[in-house]
Amino acid sequence: QVQLVESGGGLVQPGGSLRLSCAASGSAFSMYTMGWYRQAAGKERELVASITGGGATNYADSVAGRFTISRDNTKKTVYLQMNSLKPEDTAVYYCAKRRGYAVDYWGQGTQVTVSS
């Protein structure tokens, strides 16, 4: 069983920045592929960014160059640094542990609202 707890969401103005954190349980965290997903109102959940145990990263085209995913295996934490935020980034952001292309564990989600 893996538990994921997100933090760091909130209200930010367009052009601003936020950093999301996801604290994980599990002794094999350093081997997990982790991802950040988001779901805007009325839309399907989508993959924003992922990072393998070895540190390889992947980004959705909509966030590439603005968002950075990283991890600290000593703290069992994965981060999502979000810069140059846009209103269309408004969504509930979820941390997830991936198993291949599927997700086997989800966090509870944290709201990010980009608005003036």
Coordinates of C-alpha atoms in Angstrom, one line a residue:
Q1 CA 0.0 0.0 0.0
V2 CA 1.3 3.4 -1.0
Q3 CA -0.1 6.7 0.4
L4 CA 0.4 10.0 -1.5
V5 CA -0.3 13.3 0.1
E6 CA -0.2 16.5 -2.0
S7 CA 0.3 20.1 -0.7
G8 CA 1.1 23.5 -2.1
G9 CA -2.0 24.3 -4.2
G10 CA -3.8 27.7 -3.9
L11 CA -4.8 30.9 -5.7
V12 CA -2.2 32.6 -7.9
Q13 CA -2.3 35.4 -10.4
P14 CA -1.5 34.8 -14.1
G15 CA 2.2 34.8 -14.6
G16 CA 2.8 33.6 -11.1
S17 CA 4.4 30.5 -9.7
L18 CA 3.5 27.6 -7.3
R19 CA 5.3 24.5 -6.2
L20 CA 3.3 21.4 -5.5
S21 CA 4.7 18.7 -3.2
C22 CA 3.7 15.0 -2.9
A23 CA 4.9 13.0 0.1
A24 CA 4.9 9.3 -0.4
S25 CA 5.1 6.2 1.7
G26 CA 6.7 3.0 0.6
S27 CA 10.2 1.7 1.1
A28 CA 10.8 1.4 -2.7
F29 CA 10.0 5.0 -3.5
S30 CA 13.2 5.5 -5.3
M31 CA 12.2 2.9 -7.9
Y32 CA 8.7 4.3 -8.5
T33 CA 7.7 6.2 -11.6
M34 CA 5.7 9.2 -10.4
G35 CA 3.4 11.5 -12.2
W36 CA 1.4 14.7 -11.8
Y37 CA -2.0 14.8 -13.4
R38 CA -4.7 17.5 -13.5
Q39 CA -8.4 17.6 -14.0
A40 CA -10.1 20.9 -14.9
A41 CA -13.9 21.3 -14.4
G42 CA -15.8 19.4 -17.1
K43 CA -12.7 17.9 -18.6
E44 CA -10.9 14.5 -18.4
R45 CA -7.9 14.0 -16.2
E46 CA -4.7 14.4 -18.1
L47 CA -1.0 13.7 -17.5
V48 CA 1.0 16.8 -16.9
A49 CA 4.5 15.4 -16.1
S50 CA 6.2 12.2 -15.1
I51 CA 9.5 11.2 -13.7
T52 CA 11.1 7.8 -13.5
G53 CA 13.1 6.3 -10.7
G54 CA 16.2 7.2 -12.7
G55 CA 15.1 10.8 -13.1
A56 CA 14.0 10.8 -16.7
T57 CA 11.1 13.3 -17.2
N58 CA 8.3 13.8 -19.6
Y59 CA 5.9 16.7 -20.0
A60 CA 2.6 17.5 -21.7
D61 CA 3.1 19.9 -24.6
S62 CA 0.9 22.5 -22.8
V63 CA 3.3 22.8 -19.9
A64 CA 6.7 22.1 -21.4
G65 CA 9.1 24.9 -20.6
R66 CA 7.0 26.2 -17.8
F67 CA 6.6 23.3 -15.4
T68 CA 9.4 21.2 -13.9
I69 CA 9.0 17.8 -12.1
S70 CA 11.6 16.7 -9.7
R71 CA 12.1 14.2 -6.9
D72 CA 14.0 13.9 -3.6
N73 CA 14.3 10.2 -2.8
T74 CA 15.7 10.8 0.7
K75 CA 12.5 12.7 1.5
K76 CA 10.2 10.4 -0.6
T77 CA 8.8 13.5 -2.2
V78 CA 8.1 14.5 -5.7
Y79 CA 7.6 18.1 -6.7
L80 CA 6.0 20.1 -9.5
Q81 CA 7.4 23.6 -10.0
M82 CA 4.9 25.6 -12.0
N83 CA 6.0 28.9 -13.5
S84 CA 4.3 31.4 -15.9
L85 CA 0.9 30.1 -14.8
K86 CA -2.1 30.7 -17.1
P87 CA -5.8 30.6 -16.3
E88 CA -6.0 27.4 -18.3
D89 CA -3.8 25.7 -15.8
T90 CA -6.6 26.0 -13.3
A91 CA -7.5 22.4 -12.2
V92 CA -7.2 19.9 -9.4
Y93 CA -3.7 18.5 -9.5
Y94 CA -3.2 14.9 -8.5
C95 CA 0.0 13.0 -7.6
A96 CA 0.2 9.5 -8.8
K97 CA 2.3 6.4 -8.7
R98 CA 2.5 4.9 -12.1
R99 CA 2.8 1.2 -13.0
G100 CA 3.7 1.2 -16.6
Y101 CA 1.3 3.5 -18.3
A102 CA -1.3 2.9 -15.7
V103 CA -1.8 4.5 -12.3
D104 CA -2.0 2.2 -9.3
Y105 CA -2.2 4.9 -6.5
W106 CA -3.6 8.4 -6.5
G107 CA -3.3 11.2 -4.0
Q108 CA -6.3 13.2 -2.9
G109 CA -5.7 16.2 -5.1
T110 CA -4.9 19.8 -4.5
Q111 CA -6.7 22.8 -6.1
V112 CA -4.7 25.2 -8.2
T113 CA -6.6 28.4 -9.3
V114 CA -5.0 30.9 -11.7
S115 CA -7.0 34.1 -11.7
S116 CA -6.6 37.8 -11.3

